[in-house]
Each structure stands twice: as C-alpha cells, then as structure tokens.
Amino acid sequence: PRPTDPEPALRAAEGASVRLNAAAVLREDALLRRRQEKEAATINKYESELRDDSEFYEWQARMRDRDERKRLEEVEQRRVAMILSDENAKEAVLQRERDNARLAEEMRREGMAIRALAQAGREEALMEKRSLVEDVKNSEKA
C-alpha cells in the first residue's frame, strides 16, 4: 500500500544513514569532475566569444579612411582629367582657328595670283590686239 501523504516517508529517509563505499565515492568524484569540466568549458567558450570590439572598430575605421582616401584620389584624378580635356579642347579650337586663318590667307594669295595672271593675260592680249591694229594700220598706209 502506498501512503497518501509522502511527508512521513521523507522524514524517515532523512533519519536514515547511508554508508558510502569506495565505488560510491569514486562515482561522486567523477560526477563532480565532469560537472567542473563542463563548467570550465562553458566559461572558456564564453571568454573566447567575448572579443574586444575595439579591434574591429579600429579596423573598420582604417578601412573607411582608406576607402575615403581612394575615393578622393579618384575624384582628383577625374578633376585633373577633365581640366586636361578642357585644355586640349581649347587648344584644338585655337589650332583649328589658326589652320583656318592660314588656309584663308593661302586662298587669298592664290586668288590674287590668279587675278594677277588673268590681268597679265588680258593686258598681253590687249597688247597683241593693239599691235595687230598697228600692224593693220601700217599695212593699210603702205
């Protein structure tokens, strides 16, 4: 039969003396050591996972600084390239204007030379005609 009230059974067990033999002592010792090893492993794991975040933040700051310097260098390179490009474009415009002016001067000279040749040709033709008229007049007089 089971007692309905566990209280008297617990009181009886408290008064009983348990004799520990060598095997029981070794079991208790092994259990205690396993528990201590488990606690030590848990503490070691906890300590190893506790990192000093300052190292990460320093690395992160260095990387951000490096990235910012790189970005500024790229911006400066683009700015210099744009200035050079602008100067090259201005120089090309000036060179084209000089080339156009030189070409226009050559064309004026050629035009003047052609007009001078044409004028000389007309004067020569006029002289020939006058000479012919003189020859005709002289032949009529004779």
MMTF fields as JSON, N, C-alpha, C and O atoms, coordinates in Angstrom:
{
  "mmtfVersion": "1.0.0",
  "mmtfProducer": "UNKNOWN",
  "numBonds": 567,
  "numAtoms": 568,
  "numGroups": 142,
  "numChains": 1,
  "numModels": 1,
  "chainsPerModel": [1],
  "groupsPerChain": [142],
  "chainIdList": ["A"],
  "bondAtomList": [4, 2, 8, 6, 12, 10, 16, 14, 20, 18, 24, 22, 28, 26, 32, 30, 36, 34, 40, 38, 44, 42, 48, 46, 52, 50, 56, 54, 60, 58, 64, 62, 68, 66, 72, 70, 76, 74, 80, 78, 84, 82, 88, 86, 92, 90, 96, 94, 100, 98, 104, 102, 108, 106, 112, 110, 116, 114, 120, 118, 124, 122, 128, 126, 132, 130, 136, 134, 140, 138, 144, 142, 148, 146, 152, 150, 156, 154, 160, 158, 164, 162, 168, 166, 172, 170, 176, 174, 180, 178, 184, 182, 188, 186, 192, 190, 196, 194, 200, 198, 204, 202, 208, 206, 212, 210, 216, 214, 220, 218, 224, 222, 228, 226, 232, 230, 236, 234, 240, 238, 244, 242, 248, 246, 252, 250, 256, 254, 260, 258, 264, 262, 268, 266, 272, 270, 276, 274, 280, 278, 284, 282, 288, 286, 292, 290, 296, 294, 300, 298, 304, 302, 308, 306, 312, 310, 316, 314, 320, 318, 324, 322, 328, 326, 332, 330, 336, 334, 340, 338, 344, 342, 348, 346, 352, 350, 356, 354, 360, 358, 364, 362, 368, 366, 372, 370, 376, 374, 380, 378, 384, 382, 388, 386, 392, 390, 396, 394, 400, 398, 404, 402, 408, 406, 412, 410, 416, 414, 420, 418, 424, 422, 428, 426, 432, 430, 436, 434, 440, 438, 444, 442, 448, 446, 452, 450, 456, 454, 460, 458, 464, 462, 468, 466, 472, 470, 476, 474, 480, 478, 484, 482, 488, 486, 492, 490, 496, 494, 500, 498, 504, 502, 508, 506, 512, 510, 516, 514, 520, 518, 524, 522, 528, 526, 532, 530, 536, 534, 540, 538, 544, 542, 548, 546, 552, 550, 556, 554, 560, 558, 564, 562],
  "bondOrderList": [1, 1, 1, 1, 1, 1, 1, 1, 1, 1, 1, 1, 1, 1, 1, 1, 1, 1, 1, 1, 1, 1, 1, 1, 1, 1, 1, 1, 1, 1, 1, 1, 1, 1, 1, 1, 1, 1, 1, 1, 1, 1, 1, 1, 1, 1, 1, 1, 1, 1, 1, 1, 1, 1, 1, 1, 1, 1, 1, 1, 1, 1, 1, 1, 1, 1, 1, 1, 1, 1, 1, 1, 1, 1, 1, 1, 1, 1, 1, 1, 1, 1, 1, 1, 1, 1, 1, 1, 1, 1, 1, 1, 1, 1, 1, 1, 1, 1, 1, 1, 1, 1, 1, 1, 1, 1, 1, 1, 1, 1, 1, 1, 1, 1, 1, 1, 1, 1, 1, 1, 1, 1, 1, 1, 1, 1, 1, 1, 1, 1, 1, 1, 1, 1, 1, 1, 1, 1, 1, 1, 1],
  "groupList": [{"groupName": "PRO", "atomNameList": ["N", "CA", "C", "O"], "elementList": ["N", "C", "C", "O"], "formalChargeList": [0, 0, 0, 0], "bondAtomList": [1, 0, 2, 1, 3, 2], "bondOrderList": [1, 1, 2], "singleLetterCode": "P", "chemCompType": "L-PEPTIDE LINKING"}, {"groupName": "ARG", "atomNameList": ["N", "CA", "C", "O"], "elementList": ["N", "C", "C", "O"], "formalChargeList": [0, 0, 0, 0], "bondAtomList": [1, 0, 2, 1, 3, 2], "bondOrderList": [1, 1, 2], "singleLetterCode": "R", "chemCompType": "L-PEPTIDE LINKING"}, {"groupName": "THR", "atomNameList": ["N", "CA", "C", "O"], "elementList": ["N", "C", "C", "O"], "formalChargeList": [0, 0, 0, 0], "bondAtomList": [1, 0, 2, 1, 3, 2], "bondOrderList": [1, 1, 2], "singleLetterCode": "T", "chemCompType": "L-PEPTIDE LINKING"}, {"groupName": "ASP", "atomNameList": ["N", "CA", "C", "O"], "elementList": ["N", "C", "C", "O"], "formalChargeList": [0, 0, 0, 0], "bondAtomList": [1, 0, 2, 1, 3, 2], "bondOrderList": [1, 1, 2], "singleLetterCode": "D", "chemCompType": "L-PEPTIDE LINKING"}, {"groupName": "GLU", "atomNameList": ["N", "CA", "C", "O"], "elementList": ["N", "C", "C", "O"], "formalChargeList": [0, 0, 0, 0], "bondAtomList": [1, 0, 2, 1, 3, 2], "bondOrderList": [1, 1, 2], "singleLetterCode": "E", "chemCompType": "L-PEPTIDE LINKING"}, {"groupName": "ALA", "atomNameList": ["N", "CA", "C", "O"], "elementList": ["N", "C", "C", "O"], "formalChargeList": [0, 0, 0, 0], "bondAtomList": [1, 0, 2, 1, 3, 2], "bondOrderList": [1, 1, 2], "singleLetterCode": "A", "chemCompType": "L-PEPTIDE LINKING"}, {"groupName": "LEU", "atomNameList": ["N", "CA", "C", "O"], "elementList": ["N", "C", "C", "O"], "formalChargeList": [0, 0, 0, 0], "bondAtomList": [1, 0, 2, 1, 3, 2], "bondOrderList": [1, 1, 2], "singleLetterCode": "L", "chemCompType": "L-PEPTIDE LINKING"}, {"groupName": "GLY", "atomNameList": ["N", "CA", "C", "O"], "elementList": ["N", "C", "C", "O"], "formalChargeList": [0, 0, 0, 0], "bondAtomList": [1, 0, 2, 1, 3, 2], "bondOrderList": [1, 1, 2], "singleLetterCode": "G", "chemCompType": "PEPTIDE LINKING"}, {"groupName": "SER", "atomNameList": ["N", "CA", "C", "O"], "elementList": ["N", "C", "C", "O"], "formalChargeList": [0, 0, 0, 0], "bondAtomList": [1, 0, 2, 1, 3, 2], "bondOrderList": [1, 1, 2], "singleLetterCode": "S", "chemCompType": "L-PEPTIDE LINKING"}, {"groupName": "VAL", "atomNameList": ["N", "CA", "C", "O"], "elementList": ["N", "C", "C", "O"], "formalChargeList": [0, 0, 0, 0], "bondAtomList": [1, 0, 2, 1, 3, 2], "bondOrderList": [1, 1, 2], "singleLetterCode": "V", "chemCompType": "L-PEPTIDE LINKING"}, {"groupName": "ASN", "atomNameList": ["N", "CA", "C", "O"], "elementList": ["N", "C", "C", "O"], "formalChargeList": [0, 0, 0, 0], "bondAtomList": [1, 0, 2, 1, 3, 2], "bondOrderList": [1, 1, 2], "singleLetterCode": "N", "chemCompType": "L-PEPTIDE LINKING"}, {"groupName": "GLN", "atomNameList": ["N", "CA", "C", "O"], "elementList": ["N", "C", "C", "O"], "formalChargeList": [0, 0, 0, 0], "bondAtomList": [1, 0, 2, 1, 3, 2], "bondOrderList": [1, 1, 2], "singleLetterCode": "Q", "chemCompType": "L-PEPTIDE LINKING"}, {"groupName": "LYS", "atomNameList": ["N", "CA", "C", "O"], "elementList": ["N", "C", "C", "O"], "formalChargeList": [0, 0, 0, 0], "bondAtomList": [1, 0, 2, 1, 3, 2], "bondOrderList": [1, 1, 2], "singleLetterCode": "K", "chemCompType": "L-PEPTIDE LINKING"}, {"groupName": "ILE", "atomNameList": ["N", "CA", "C", "O"], "elementList": ["N", "C", "C", "O"], "formalChargeList": [0, 0, 0, 0], "bondAtomList": [1, 0, 2, 1, 3, 2], "bondOrderList": [1, 1, 2], "singleLetterCode": "I", "chemCompType": "L-PEPTIDE LINKING"}, {"groupName": "TYR", "atomNameList": ["N", "CA", "C", "O"], "elementList": ["N", "C", "C", "O"], "formalChargeList": [0, 0, 0, 0], "bondAtomList": [1, 0, 2, 1, 3, 2], "bondOrderList": [1, 1, 2], "singleLetterCode": "Y", "chemCompType": "L-PEPTIDE LINKING"}, {"groupName": "PHE", "atomNameList": ["N", "CA", "C", "O"], "elementList": ["N", "C", "C", "O"], "formalChargeList": [0, 0, 0, 0], "bondAtomList": [1, 0, 2, 1, 3, 2], "bondOrderList": [1, 1, 2], "singleLetterCode": "F", "chemCompType": "L-PEPTIDE LINKING"}, {"groupName": "TRP", "atomNameList": ["N", "CA", "C", "O"], "elementList": ["N", "C", "C", "O"], "formalChargeList": [0, 0, 0, 0], "bondAtomList": [1, 0, 2, 1, 3, 2], "bondOrderList": [1, 1, 2], "singleLetterCode": "W", "chemCompType": "L-PEPTIDE LINKING"}, {"groupName": "MET", "atomNameList": ["N", "CA", "C", "O"], "elementList": ["N", "C", "C", "O"], "formalChargeList": [0, 0, 0, 0], "bondAtomList": [1, 0, 2, 1, 3, 2], "bondOrderList": [1, 1, 2], "singleLetterCode": "M", "chemCompType": "L-PEPTIDE LINKING"}],
  "groupTypeList": [0, 1, 0, 2, 3, 0, 4, 0, 5, 6, 1, 5, 5, 4, 7, 5, 8, 9, 1, 6, 10, 5, 5, 5, 9, 6, 1, 4, 3, 5, 6, 6, 1, 1, 1, 11, 4, 12, 4, 5, 5, 2, 13, 10, 12, 14, 4, 8, 4, 6, 1, 3, 3, 8, 4, 15, 14, 4, 16, 11, 5, 1, 17, 1, 3, 1, 3, 4, 1, 12, 1, 6, 4, 4, 9, 4, 11, 1, 1, 9, 5, 17, 13, 6, 8, 3, 4, 10, 5, 12, 4, 5, 9, 6, 11, 1, 4, 1, 3, 10, 5, 1, 6, 5, 4, 4, 17, 1, 1, 4, 7, 17, 5, 13, 1, 5, 6, 5, 11, 5, 7, 1, 4, 4, 5, 6, 17, 4, 12, 1, 8, 6, 9, 4, 3, 9, 12, 10, 8, 4, 12, 5],
  "groupIdList": [1, 2, 3, 4, 5, 6, 7, 8, 9, 10, 11, 12, 13, 14, 15, 16, 17, 18, 19, 20, 21, 22, 23, 24, 25, 26, 27, 28, 29, 30, 31, 32, 33, 34, 35, 36, 37, 38, 39, 40, 41, 42, 43, 44, 45, 46, 47, 48, 49, 50, 51, 52, 53, 54, 55, 56, 57, 58, 59, 60, 61, 62, 63, 64, 65, 66, 67, 68, 69, 70, 71, 72, 73, 74, 75, 76, 77, 78, 79, 80, 81, 82, 83, 84, 85, 86, 87, 88, 89, 90, 91, 92, 93, 94, 95, 96, 97, 98, 99, 100, 101, 102, 103, 104, 105, 106, 107, 108, 109, 110, 111, 112, 113, 114, 115, 116, 117, 118, 119, 120, 121, 122, 123, 124, 125, 126, 127, 128, 129, 130, 131, 132, 133, 134, 135, 136, 137, 138, 139, 140, 141, 142],
  "secStructList": [7, 7, 7, 1, 7, 1, 2, 2, 2, 2, 2, 2, 2, 2, 2, 7, 7, 7, 7, 7, 7, 2, 2, 2, 2, 2, 2, 2, 2, 2, 2, 2, 2, 2, 2, 2, 2, 2, 2, 2, 2, 2, 2, 2, 2, 2, 2, 2, 2, 7, 7, 7, 2, 2, 2, 2, 2, 2, 2, 2, 2, 2, 2, 2, 2, 2, 2, 2, 2, 2, 2, 2, 2, 2, 2, 2, 2, 2, 2, 2, 2, 2, 2, 2, 2, 2, 2, 2, 2, 2, 2, 2, 2, 2, 2, 2, 2, 2, 2, 2, 2, 2, 2, 2, 2, 2, 2, 2, 2, 2, 2, 2, 2, 2, 2, 2, 2, 2, 2, 2, 2, 2, 2, 2, 2, 2, 2, 2, 2, 2, 2, 2, 2, 2, 2, 2, 2, 2, 2, 2, 2, 7],
  "xCoordList": [0.828, 0.0, 0.875, 1.939, 0.398, 1.1, 0.567, -0.639, 1.459, 0.974, 0.454, 1.053, -0.598, -1.163, -0.39, -0.351, 0.197, 0.966, 2.448, 2.89, 3.261, 4.664, 5.501, 6.665, 4.975, 5.699, 6.325, 7.508, 5.625, 6.253, 7.376, 8.355, 7.256, 8.31, 9.561, 10.666, 9.426, 10.581, 11.261, 12.489, 10.489, 11.083, 11.855, 12.889, 11.376, 12.04, 13.354, 14.344, 13.362, 14.564, 15.624, 16.815, 15.231, 16.202, 16.955, 18.137, 16.313, 16.939, 17.821, 18.63, 17.696, 18.459, 19.879, 20.11, 20.8, 22.184, 22.599, 22.295, 23.305, 23.761, 25.251, 25.971, 25.701, 27.127, 27.718, 27.226, 28.758, 29.415, 30.589, 31.437, 30.627, 31.773, 32.706, 32.398, 33.792, 34.797, 34.219, 34.526, 33.394, 32.813, 31.898, 31.913, 31.1, 30.195, 30.984, 30.606, 32.07, 32.911, 33.527, 33.543, 34.029, 34.628, 33.585, 33.863, 32.345, 31.276, 30.968, 30.844, 30.846, 30.565, 31.694, 31.453, 32.937, 34.097, 34.105, 34.334, 33.857, 33.828, 32.713, 32.907, 31.53, 30.403, 30.764, 30.451, 31.421, 31.833, 32.85, 32.764, 33.82, 34.832, 34.198, 34.537, 33.267, 32.589, 31.836, 31.866, 31.163, 30.414, 31.366, 31.065, 32.529, 33.508, 34.114, 34.304, 34.423, 34.96, 33.948, 34.303, 32.681, 31.631, 31.524, 31.408, 31.565, 31.509, 32.731, 32.608, 33.918, 35.144, 35.064, 35.459, 34.55, 34.407, 33.434, 33.661, 32.34, 31.358, 31.984, 31.755, 32.767, 33.43, 34.453, 34.521, 35.249, 36.24, 35.563, 36.022, 34.466, 33.727, 33.209, 33.305, 32.671, 32.132, 33.243, 33.058, 34.403, 35.526, 36.072, 36.434, 36.134, 36.663, 35.717, 36.15, 34.435, 33.478, 33.396, 32.891, 33.888, 33.937, 35.157, 36.286, 34.921, 36.03, 36.001, 34.968, 37.14, 37.227, 36.823, 37.534, 35.698, 35.181, 36.029, 35.902, 36.882, 37.688, 38.59, 38.815, 39.11, 39.959, 39.161, 39.657, 37.941, 37.09, 36.791, 36.857, 36.463, 36.129, 37.338, 37.194, 38.526, 39.742, 39.957, 40.267, 39.794, 39.928, 38.896, 39.21, 37.663, 36.595, 36.922, 36.715, 37.426, 37.787, 38.928, 38.918, 39.938, 41.045, 40.531, 40.939, 39.646, 39.1, 38.284, 38.374, 37.498, 36.715, 37.636, 37.395, 38.707, 39.672, 40.336, 40.491, 40.726, 41.366, 40.403, 40.789, 39.14, 38.152, 37.916, 37.776, 37.873, 37.655, 38.84, 38.657, 40.073, 41.254, 41.227, 41.527, 40.863, 40.797, 39.75, 39.983, 38.592, 37.529, 37.997, 37.747, 38.683, 39.18, 40.243, 40.282, 41.106, 42.114, 41.433, 41.836, 40.399, 39.679, 38.992, 38.989, 38.411, 37.773, 38.822, 38.583, 39.987, 41.054, 41.553, 41.806, 41.692, 42.136, 41.124, 41.505, 39.819, 38.796, 38.819, 38.646, 39.038, 39.082, 40.26, 40.111, 41.429, 42.613, 42.374, 42.725, 41.77, 41.491, 40.523, 40.671, 39.541, 38.589, 39.278, 39.007, 40.167, 40.904, 41.77, 41.79, 42.497, 43.342, 42.506, 42.889, 41.375, 40.487, 39.99, 39.927, 39.639, 39.17, 40.285, 40.056, 41.495, 42.627, 42.913, 43.19, 42.848, 43.063, 42.003, 42.31, 40.753, 39.679, 39.905, 39.727, 40.299, 40.573, 41.734, 41.684, 42.783, 43.937, 43.537, 44.009, 42.667, 42.207, 41.413, 41.551, 40.583, 39.811, 40.765, 40.611, 41.769, 42.738, 43.525, 43.763, 43.93, 44.673, 43.811, 44.297, 42.518, 41.619, 41.46, 41.429, 41.358, 41.252, 42.523, 42.447, 43.7, 44.966, 45.042, 45.442, 44.648, 44.662, 43.714, 44.056, 42.52, 41.553, 42.095, 41.931, 42.736, 43.299, 44.414, 44.492, 45.28, 46.368, 45.795, 46.27, 44.779, 44.151, 43.495, 43.59, 42.827, 42.192, 43.246, 43.035, 44.382, 45.465, 46.023, 46.275, 46.216, 46.703, 45.71, 46.097, 44.423, 43.405, 43.389, 43.22, 43.563, 43.63, 44.824, 44.713, 45.972, 47.172, 46.965, 47.301, 46.403, 46.149, 45.171, 45.337, 44.147, 43.184, 43.847, 43.593, 44.697, 45.407, 46.33, 46.426, 47.015, 47.925, 47.133, 47.568, 45.982, 45.15, 44.636, 44.628, 44.202, 43.728, 44.867, 44.689, 46.064, 47.221, 47.559, 47.848, 47.52, 47.786, 46.722, 47.025, 45.478, 44.394, 44.56, 44.38, 44.909, 45.124, 46.285, 46.22, 47.363, 48.528, 48.138, 48.558, 47.325, 46.875, 46.01, 46.147, 45.124, 44.281, 45.126, 44.912, 46.095, 46.968, 47.787, 47.997, 48.251, 49.026, 48.157, 48.57, 46.917, 46.001, 45.697, 45.63, 45.514, 45.246, 46.432, 46.256, 47.662, 48.858, 48.956, 49.321, 48.613, 48.665, 47.653, 47.944, 46.463, 45.431, 45.851, 45.639, 46.443, 46.912, 48.03, 48.101, 48.896, 49.981, 49.421, 49.899, 48.388, 47.767, 47.089, 47.169, 46.419, 45.763, 46.821, 46.619, 47.933, 49.014, 49.554, 49.829, 49.703, 50.208, 49.229, 49.625, 47.945, 46.933, 46.96, 46.904, 47.045, 47.08, 48.307, 48.233, 49.418, 50.655, 50.592, 51.122, 49.953, 49.869, 48.912, 49.093, 47.895, 46.958, 47.621, 47.309, 48.488, 49.174, 50.217, 50.55, 50.682, 51.754, 51.285, 52.099],
  "yCoordList": [-1.186, 0.0, 1.253, 1.306, 2.21, 3.489, 4.481, 4.593, 5.168, 6.204, 7.387, 7.748, 7.968, 9.107, 10.375, 11.298, 10.419, 11.601, 11.244, 10.417, 11.831, 11.486, 12.055, 11.682, 12.899, 13.578, 12.595, 12.759, 11.582, 10.687, 9.877, 9.563, 9.523, 8.744, 9.599, 9.087, 10.869, 11.759, 11.939, 11.983, 12.045, 12.203, 10.945, 11.034, 9.825, 8.568, 8.46, 7.947, 8.948, 8.87, 9.819, 9.538, 10.92, 11.88, 11.304, 11.586, 10.554, 9.993, 8.806, 8.417, 8.212, 7.025, 7.427, 8.489, 6.616, 6.903, 6.026, 4.834, 6.654, 5.928, 5.778, 6.746, 4.577, 4.327, 4.408, 3.757, 5.19, 5.326, 4.372, 4.339, 3.599, 2.73, 3.398, 4.5, 2.8, 3.392, 3.652, 4.672, 2.749, 2.919, 4.14, 4.904, 4.326, 5.47, 6.765, 7.756, 6.768, 7.969, 8.29, 9.451, 7.284, 7.497, 8.001, 8.871, 7.416, 7.901, 9.373, 10.163, 9.733, 11.122, 12.04, 13.142, 11.566, 12.357, 12.543, 13.653, 11.468, 11.554, 12.498, 13.309, 12.385, 13.259, 14.717, 15.591, 14.974, 16.329, 16.86, 18.01, 16.009, 16.449, 16.74, 17.73, 15.865, 16.118, 17.444, 18.223, 17.683, 18.928, 20.128, 21.14, 20.017, 21.11, 21.325, 22.465, 20.212, 20.327, 20.984, 21.809, 20.61, 21.197, 22.702, 23.503, 23.074, 24.487, 25.225, 26.351, 24.605, 25.235, 25.417, 26.456, 24.394, 24.504, 25.619, 26.377, 25.715, 26.774, 28.143, 29.072, 28.274, 29.557, 29.887, 31.03, 28.9, 29.133, 29.555, 30.465, 28.88, 29.227, 30.655, 31.432, 30.986, 32.332, 33.372, 34.413, 33.086, 34.024, 34.161, 35.26, 33.055, 33.121, 33.884, 34.519, 33.815, 34.548, 36.011, 36.836, 36.333, 37.737, 38.362, 38.161, 39.111, 39.76, 41.232, 41.807, 41.807, 43.245, 43.876, 43.745, 44.551, 45.146, 46.314, 46.734, 46.838, 47.992, 47.64, 48.477, 46.41, 45.997, 46.042, 46.526, 45.545, 45.574, 47.013, 47.359, 47.85, 49.235, 49.993, 50.853, 49.676, 50.293, 49.852, 50.673, 48.559, 48.046, 48.707, 49.14, 48.778, 49.386, 50.85, 51.307, 51.578, 52.991, 53.102, 53.983, 52.182, 52.208, 51.949, 52.624, 50.983, 50.659, 51.834, 52.156, 52.461, 53.626, 54.757, 55.413, 54.992, 56.027, 55.701, 56.567, 54.432, 54.022, 54.2, 54.701, 53.785, 53.932, 55.402, 55.766, 56.242, 57.681, 58.295, 59.098, 57.91, 58.415, 57.969, 58.746, 56.71, 56.191, 56.948, 57.287, 57.214, 57.955, 59.374, 59.874, 60.023, 61.378, 61.389, 62.312, 60.364, 60.265, 60.117, 60.749, 59.275, 59.087, 60.373, 60.706, 61.097, 62.376, 63.353, 64.048, 63.4, 64.296, 63.907, 64.773, 62.601, 62.149, 62.549, 63.002, 62.379, 62.784, 64.285, 64.751, 65.052, 66.514, 66.926, 67.767, 66.329, 66.638, 66.233, 66.966, 65.051, 64.589, 65.546, 65.818, 66.051, 66.988, 68.303, 68.884, 68.781, 70.021, 69.834, 70.688, 68.698, 68.428, 68.323, 68.838, 67.661, 67.518, 68.882, 69.155, 69.734, 71.079, 71.873, 72.553, 71.78, 72.488, 71.96, 72.737, 70.64, 70.057, 70.533, 70.828, 70.612, 71.074, 72.53, 72.897, 73.372, 74.784, 74.902, 75.696, 74.11, 74.133, 73.675, 74.227, 72.667, 72.185, 73.272, 73.445, 74.005, 75.107, 76.174, 76.659, 76.552, 77.567, 77.086, 77.853, 75.802, 75.257, 75.273, 75.598, 74.92, 74.951, 76.373, 76.594, 77.341, 78.743, 79.186, 79.878, 78.789, 79.132, 78.473, 79.098, 77.192, 76.486, 77.159, 77.325, 77.546, 78.215, 79.56, 79.92, 80.3, 81.6, 81.406, 82.149, 80.403, 80.129, 79.706, 80.149, 78.854, 78.418, 79.594, 79.707, 80.472, 81.644, 82.549, 83.076, 82.738, 83.573, 82.955, 83.658, 81.626, 80.953, 81.122, 81.364, 80.993, 81.141, 82.579, 82.79, 83.575, 84.977, 85.174, 85.8, 84.631, 84.771, 84.098, 84.659, 82.876, 82.173, 82.974, 83.085, 83.529, 84.344, 85.565, 85.914, 86.204, 87.384, 86.972, 87.674, 85.827, 85.364, 85.026, 85.339, 84.394, 84.046, 85.314, 85.42, 86.283, 87.556, 88.283, 88.861, 88.241, 88.9, 88.224, 88.897, 86.864, 86.149, 86.475, 86.677, 86.523, 86.833, 88.251, 88.503, 89.177, 90.579, 90.659, 91.352, 89.934, 89.935, 89.338, 89.825, 88.273, 87.65, 88.621, 88.711, 89.347, 90.327, 91.454, 91.891, 91.925, 93.001, 92.533, 93.277, 91.28, 90.745, 90.621, 90.945, 90.132, 90.011, 91.397, 91.581, 92.375, 93.752, 94.291, 94.952, 94.014, 94.48, 93.82, 94.449, 92.517, 91.83, 92.437, 92.641, 92.721, 93.317, 94.696, 95.051, 95.484, 96.818, 96.698, 97.436, 95.713, 95.511, 95.108, 95.545, 94.255, 93.819, 94.992, 95.143, 95.823, 97.013, 97.921, 98.456, 98.104, 98.943, 98.34, 99.053, 97.017, 96.34, 96.532, 96.77, 96.424, 96.581, 98.022, 98.251, 98.99, 100.389, 100.645, 101.322, 100.115, 100.316, 99.64, 100.162, 98.497, 97.813, 98.546, 98.51, 99.213, 99.974, 101.234, 101.66, 101.838, 103.036, 102.703, 103.534, 101.59, 101.266, 100.865, 100.561],
  "zCoordList": [0.0, 0.0, 0.0, 0.616, -0.686, -0.796, 0.225, 0.445, 0.818, 1.722, 0.914, -0.099, 1.321, 0.615, 0.921, 0.107, 2.041, 2.4, 2.33, 3.128, 1.402, 1.283, 2.418, 2.558, 3.188, 4.253, 5.25, 5.546, 5.796, 6.762, 6.139, 6.818, 4.833, 4.188, 4.05, 4.226, 3.744, 3.611, 4.957, 5.025, 6.026, 7.354, 7.75, 8.411, 7.365, 7.694, 6.918, 7.439, 5.665, 4.837, 5.352, 5.217, 5.931, 6.448, 7.636, 7.83, 8.37, 9.556, 9.245, 10.087, 8.069, 7.722, 7.393, 6.814, 7.744, 7.414, 6.244, 6.192, 5.304, 4.119, 4.246, 4.489, 4.083, 4.178, 2.782, 1.86, 2.62, 1.312, 1.242, 2.133, 0.176, -0.028, -1.047, -1.501, -1.412, -2.305, -3.693, -4.31, -4.182, -5.522, -5.552, -6.517, -4.498, -4.45, -4.381, -5.007, -3.632, -3.525, -4.89, -5.299, -5.592, -6.913, -7.915, -8.741, -7.818, -8.706, -8.438, -9.373, -7.19, -6.827, -7.286, -7.779, -7.114, -7.527, -9.043, -9.525, -9.804, -11.272, -11.725, -12.631, -11.079, -11.402, -11.146, -11.954, -10.022, -9.675, -10.689, -11.119, -11.069, -12.052, -13.412, -14.06, -13.845, -15.131, -15.09, -16.042, -13.97, -13.823, -13.857, -14.49, -13.169, -13.157, -14.55, -14.975, -15.271, -16.631, -17.557, -18.399, -17.393, -18.207, -17.934, -18.862, -16.649, -16.284, -16.811, -17.293, -16.727, -17.221, -18.739, -19.267, -19.436, -20.893, -21.247, -22.189, -20.479, -20.724, -20.486, -21.26, -19.429, -19.132, -20.22, -20.673, -20.642, -21.715, -23.007, -23.697, -23.325, -24.541, -24.435, -25.385, -23.296, -23.08, -23.199, -23.829, -22.588, -22.65, -24.063, -24.484, -24.799, -26.166, -27.091, -28.053, -26.79, -27.619, -27.226, -27.987, -26.044, -25.644, -26.292, -25.845, -27.336, -28.016, -27.702, -27.36, -27.825, -27.648, -28.974, -29.971, -28.987, -30.221, -30.701, -31.851, -29.85, -30.25, -31.428, -32.302, -31.464, -32.592, -33.891, -34.909, -33.861, -35.052, -35.464, -36.644, -34.475, -34.795, -35.341, -36.211, -34.832, -35.379, -36.814, -37.677, -37.077, -38.451, -39.356, -40.464, -38.868, -39.668, -39.974, -41.097, -38.991, -39.202, -40.21, -41.07, -40.098, -41.069, -42.484, -43.429, -42.626, -43.949, -44.5, -45.685, -43.645, -44.098, -44.52, -45.534, -43.734, -44.105, -45.437, -46.298, -45.592, -46.849, -48.022, -49.078, -47.829, -48.899, -49.224, -50.392, -48.203, -48.427, -49.168, -50.084, -48.765, -49.48, -50.938, -51.844, -51.15, -52.521, -53.328, -54.488, -52.715, -53.403, -53.736, -54.833, -52.776, -53.021, -54.122, -54.936, -54.149, -55.215, -56.578, -57.555, -56.63, -57.896, -58.33, -59.515, -57.382, -57.703, -58.241, -59.228, -57.583, -58.021, -59.413, -60.251, -59.656, -60.98, -62.05, -63.13, -61.748, -62.72, -62.952, -64.078, -61.863, -61.99, -62.877, -63.764, -62.632, -63.44, -64.9, -65.825, -65.089, -66.456, -67.154, -68.346, -66.42, -67.031, -67.376, -68.427, -66.5, -66.787, -68.024, -68.91, -68.084, -69.261, -70.526, -71.577, -70.423, -71.569, -72.037, -73.235, -71.072, -71.409, -72.086, -73.086, -71.531, -72.138, -73.54, -74.453, -73.712, -75.046, -76.025, -77.18, -75.571, -76.447, -76.834, -77.996, -75.86, -76.173, -77.147, -78.087, -76.923, -77.826, -79.23, -80.224, -79.308, -80.615, -81.333, -82.544, -80.591, -81.207, -81.717, -82.838, -80.89, -81.334, -82.553, -83.485, -82.542, -83.681, -84.942, -86.025, -84.798, -85.952, -86.475, -87.685, -85.558, -85.986, -86.709, -87.725, -86.19, -86.861, -88.24, -89.223, -88.29, -89.572, -90.567, -91.737, -90.1, -90.973, -91.449, -92.615, -90.553, -90.93, -91.96, -92.938, -91.741, -92.692, -94.047, -95.093, -94.021, -95.259, -95.985, -97.207, -95.221, -95.832, -96.455, -97.547, -95.778, -96.329, -97.608, -98.587, -97.593, -98.812, -99.951, -101.095, -99.629, -100.682, -101.209, -102.41, -100.322, -100.778, -101.698, -102.752, -101.288, -102.134, -103.487, -104.53, -103.455, -104.724, -105.579, -106.794, -104.927, -105.673, -106.287, -107.44, -105.505, -106.025, -107.165, -108.171, -107.012, -108.064, -109.325, -110.433, -109.164, -110.328, -111.007, -112.234, -110.177, -110.767, -111.471, -112.543, -110.833, -111.46, -112.788, -113.777, -112.803, -114.06, -115.104, -116.28, -114.655, -115.585, -116.127, -117.318, -115.221, -115.654, -116.623, -117.638, -116.294, -117.189, -118.541, -119.591, -118.502, -119.76, -120.552, -121.772, -119.881, -120.584, -121.157, -122.288, -120.36, -120.853, -122.042, -122.999, -121.969, -123.09, -124.336, -125.449, -124.102, -125.235, -125.795, -127.01, -124.899, -125.35, -126.124, -127.148, -125.639, -126.347, -127.725, -128.718, -127.744, -129.039, -130.004, -131.183, -129.487, -130.339, -130.797, -131.956, -129.912, -130.307, -131.354, -132.336, -131.07, -132.014, -133.383, -134.43, -133.331, -134.58, -135.273, -136.492, -134.474, -135.043, -135.651, -136.742, -134.974, -135.507, -136.797, -137.762, -136.803, -137.987, -139.141, -140.282, -138.817, -139.87, -140.383, -141.591, -139.473, -139.868, -140.714, -141.74, -140.293, -141.023, -142.393, -143.375, -142.452, -143.741, -144.641, -145.858, -144.113, -144.93, -145.435, -146.547, -144.716, -145.1, -146.154, -146.999, -146.103, -147.004, -148.35, -149.222]
}
